[in-house]
mmCIF file of C-alpha atoms in Angstrom:
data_model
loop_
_atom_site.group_PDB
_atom_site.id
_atom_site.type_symbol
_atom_site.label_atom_id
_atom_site.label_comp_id
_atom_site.label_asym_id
_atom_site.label_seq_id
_atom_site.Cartn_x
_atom_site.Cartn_y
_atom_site.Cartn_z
ATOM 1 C CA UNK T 1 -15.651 31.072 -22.760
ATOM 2 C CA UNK T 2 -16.046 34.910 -21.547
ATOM 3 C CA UNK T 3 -13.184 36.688 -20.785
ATOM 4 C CA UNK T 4 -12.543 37.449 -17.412
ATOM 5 C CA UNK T 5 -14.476 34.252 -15.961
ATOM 6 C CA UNK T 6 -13.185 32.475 -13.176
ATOM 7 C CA UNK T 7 -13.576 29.148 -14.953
ATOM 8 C CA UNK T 8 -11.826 30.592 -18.337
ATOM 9 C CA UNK T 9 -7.885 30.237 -16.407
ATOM 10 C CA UNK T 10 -8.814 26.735 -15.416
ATOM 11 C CA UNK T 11 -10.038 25.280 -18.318
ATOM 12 C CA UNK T 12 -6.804 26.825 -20.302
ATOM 13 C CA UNK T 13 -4.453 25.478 -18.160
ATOM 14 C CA UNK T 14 -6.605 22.031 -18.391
ATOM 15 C CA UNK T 15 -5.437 22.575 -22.167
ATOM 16 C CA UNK T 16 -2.596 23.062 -21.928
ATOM 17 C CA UNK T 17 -1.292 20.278 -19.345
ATOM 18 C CA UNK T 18 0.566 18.332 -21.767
ATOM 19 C CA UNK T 19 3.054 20.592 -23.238
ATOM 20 C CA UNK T 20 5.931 19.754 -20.270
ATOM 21 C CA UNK T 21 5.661 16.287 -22.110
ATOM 22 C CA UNK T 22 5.121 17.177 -25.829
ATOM 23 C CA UNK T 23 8.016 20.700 -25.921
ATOM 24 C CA UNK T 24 11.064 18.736 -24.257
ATOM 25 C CA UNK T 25 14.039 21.154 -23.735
ATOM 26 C CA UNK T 26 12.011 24.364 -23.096
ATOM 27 C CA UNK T 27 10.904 26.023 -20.348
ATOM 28 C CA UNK T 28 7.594 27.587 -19.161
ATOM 29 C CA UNK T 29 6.395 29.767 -16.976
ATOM 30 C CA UNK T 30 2.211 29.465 -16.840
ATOM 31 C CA UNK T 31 0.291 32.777 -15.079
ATOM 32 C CA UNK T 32 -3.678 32.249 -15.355
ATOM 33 C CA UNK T 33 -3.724 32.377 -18.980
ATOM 34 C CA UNK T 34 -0.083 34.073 -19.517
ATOM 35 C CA UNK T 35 2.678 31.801 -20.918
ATOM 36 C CA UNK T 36 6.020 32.684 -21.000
ATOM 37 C CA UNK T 37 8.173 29.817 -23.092
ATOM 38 C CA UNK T 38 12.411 30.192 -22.779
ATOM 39 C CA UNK T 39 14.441 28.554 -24.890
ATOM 40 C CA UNK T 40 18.551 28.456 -23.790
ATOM 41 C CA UNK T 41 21.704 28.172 -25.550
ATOM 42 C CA UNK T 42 24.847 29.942 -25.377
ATOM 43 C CA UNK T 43 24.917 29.399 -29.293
ATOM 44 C CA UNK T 44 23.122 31.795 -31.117
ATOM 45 C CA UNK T 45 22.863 28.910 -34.260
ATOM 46 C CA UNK T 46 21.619 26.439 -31.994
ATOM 47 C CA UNK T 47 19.449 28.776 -30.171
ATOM 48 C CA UNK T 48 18.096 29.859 -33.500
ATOM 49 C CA UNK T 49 17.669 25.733 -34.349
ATOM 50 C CA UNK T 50 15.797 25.469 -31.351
ATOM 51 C CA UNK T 51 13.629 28.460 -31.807
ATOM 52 C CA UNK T 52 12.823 26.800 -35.208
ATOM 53 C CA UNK T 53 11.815 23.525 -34.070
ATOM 54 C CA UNK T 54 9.924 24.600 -31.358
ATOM 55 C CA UNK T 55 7.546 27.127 -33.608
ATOM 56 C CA UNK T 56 6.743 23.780 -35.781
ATOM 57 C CA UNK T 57 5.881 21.876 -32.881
ATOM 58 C CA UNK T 58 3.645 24.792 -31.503
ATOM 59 C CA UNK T 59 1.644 24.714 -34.864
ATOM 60 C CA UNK T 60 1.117 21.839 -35.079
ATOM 61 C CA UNK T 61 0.114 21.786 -31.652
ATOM 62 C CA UNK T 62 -2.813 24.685 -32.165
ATOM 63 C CA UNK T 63 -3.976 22.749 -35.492
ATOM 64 C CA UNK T 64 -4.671 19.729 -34.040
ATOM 65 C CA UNK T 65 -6.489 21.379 -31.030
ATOM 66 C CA UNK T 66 -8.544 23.986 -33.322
ATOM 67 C CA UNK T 67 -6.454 27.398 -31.835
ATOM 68 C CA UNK T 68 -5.064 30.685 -32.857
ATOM 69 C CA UNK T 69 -2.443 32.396 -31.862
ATOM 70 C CA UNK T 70 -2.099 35.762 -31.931
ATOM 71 C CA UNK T 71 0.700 37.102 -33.200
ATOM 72 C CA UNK T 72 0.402 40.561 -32.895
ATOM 73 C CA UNK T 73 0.580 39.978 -29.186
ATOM 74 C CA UNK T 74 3.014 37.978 -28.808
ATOM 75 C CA UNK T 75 6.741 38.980 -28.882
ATOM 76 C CA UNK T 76 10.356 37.518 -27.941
ATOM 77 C CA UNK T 77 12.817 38.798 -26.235
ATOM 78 C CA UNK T 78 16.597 37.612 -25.911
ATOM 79 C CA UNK T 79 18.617 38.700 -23.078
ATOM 80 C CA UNK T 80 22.349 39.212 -23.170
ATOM 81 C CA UNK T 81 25.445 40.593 -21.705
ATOM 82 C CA UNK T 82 25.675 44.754 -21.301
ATOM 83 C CA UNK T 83 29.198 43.583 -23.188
ATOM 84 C CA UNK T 84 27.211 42.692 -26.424
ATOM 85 C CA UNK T 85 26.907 44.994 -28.734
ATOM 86 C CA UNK T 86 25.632 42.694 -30.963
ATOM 87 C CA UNK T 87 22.873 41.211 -29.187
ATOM 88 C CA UNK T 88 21.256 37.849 -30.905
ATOM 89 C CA UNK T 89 17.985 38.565 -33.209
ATOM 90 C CA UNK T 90 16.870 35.164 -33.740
ATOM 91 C CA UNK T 91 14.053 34.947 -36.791
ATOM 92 C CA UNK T 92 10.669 33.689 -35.476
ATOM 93 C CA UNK T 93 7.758 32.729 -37.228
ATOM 94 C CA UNK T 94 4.605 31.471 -36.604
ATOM 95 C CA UNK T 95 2.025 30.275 -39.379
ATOM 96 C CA UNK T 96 3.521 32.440 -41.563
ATOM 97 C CA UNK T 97 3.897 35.300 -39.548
ATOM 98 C CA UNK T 98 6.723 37.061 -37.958
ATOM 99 C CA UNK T 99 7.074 36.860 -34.357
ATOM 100 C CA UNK T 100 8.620 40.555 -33.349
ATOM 101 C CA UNK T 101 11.457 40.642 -30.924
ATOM 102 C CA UNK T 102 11.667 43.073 -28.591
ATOM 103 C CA UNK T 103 14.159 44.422 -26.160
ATOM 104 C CA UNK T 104 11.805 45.100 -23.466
ATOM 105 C CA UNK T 105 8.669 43.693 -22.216
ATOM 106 C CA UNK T 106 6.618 43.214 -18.874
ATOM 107 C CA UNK T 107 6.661 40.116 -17.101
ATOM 108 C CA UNK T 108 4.186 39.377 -14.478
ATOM 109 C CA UNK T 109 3.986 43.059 -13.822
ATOM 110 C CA UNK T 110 7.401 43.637 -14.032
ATOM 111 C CA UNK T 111 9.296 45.525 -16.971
ATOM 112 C CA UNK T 112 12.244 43.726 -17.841
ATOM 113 C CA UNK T 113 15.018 44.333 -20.346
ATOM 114 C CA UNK T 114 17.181 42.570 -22.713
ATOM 115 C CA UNK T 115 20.294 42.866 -20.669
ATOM 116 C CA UNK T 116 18.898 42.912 -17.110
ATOM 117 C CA UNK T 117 19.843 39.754 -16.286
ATOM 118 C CA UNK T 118 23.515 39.478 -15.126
ATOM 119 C CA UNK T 119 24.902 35.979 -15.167
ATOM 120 C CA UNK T 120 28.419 35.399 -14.739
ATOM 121 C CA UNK T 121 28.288 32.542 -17.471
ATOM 122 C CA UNK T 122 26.973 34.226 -20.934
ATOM 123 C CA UNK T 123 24.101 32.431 -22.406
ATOM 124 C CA UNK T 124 21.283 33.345 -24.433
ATOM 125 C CA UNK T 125 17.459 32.775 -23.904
ATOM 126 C CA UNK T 126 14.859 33.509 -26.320
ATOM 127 C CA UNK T 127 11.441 34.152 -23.977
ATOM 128 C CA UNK T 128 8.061 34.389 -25.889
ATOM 129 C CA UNK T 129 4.717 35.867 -24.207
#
């Protein structure tokens, strides 16, 4: 498929339908052919746990449909309290690879931070792009 055809978005999100049913207790948000994935706990262990399990499932999810991911361009980010100074780093890997966290990134054209989202419950959420 060519990059920037109009059929190109379609077809990926085509591909793609069946993750709401295969990666239960995630969230995504879907963009063309942007996705976004947040994981949530106010446990950093569990989070991490979660993280973990997720990355296997994604794997083998690209295997068995003959993709790659590219790691170089994707990143996480956790967000957190202005009260933490000890924000949560969860390891990430993919394949092998290291997923980089970072603690900003832009989100559908917006730049967002680490800890620019103020909750008045503390949790933490792990978002990949």
């Amino acid at each position: 498929m060519l990059q920037g055809s109009v059929l190109g978005p379609l077809l990926f999100l085509l591909h793609i339908n069946d993750w709401a049913v295969i990666f239960q207790g995630v969230n995504f948000v879907l963009y063309v052919d942007d996705t976004n994935i947040f994981v949530v706990d106010k446990e950093e262990e569990v989070l991490q746990h979660k993280i973990e399990i997720l990355m296997q499932q994604l794997e083998f999810w690209f295997h068995k449909n003959n993709l790659i991911l590219n790691t170089e361009k994707t990143c996480a980010i956790t967000f957190h309290s202005h009260q933490n100074r000890h924000p949560c780093r969860p390891h990430i890997m993919f394949n092998g690879n290291r997923i980089a966290c970072s603690t900003e990134l832009k989100f559908l054209g917006i730049f967002i931070t680490e800890n620019s989202l103020a909750c008045a419950n503390p949790f933490l959420m792990c978002m990949f792009e």
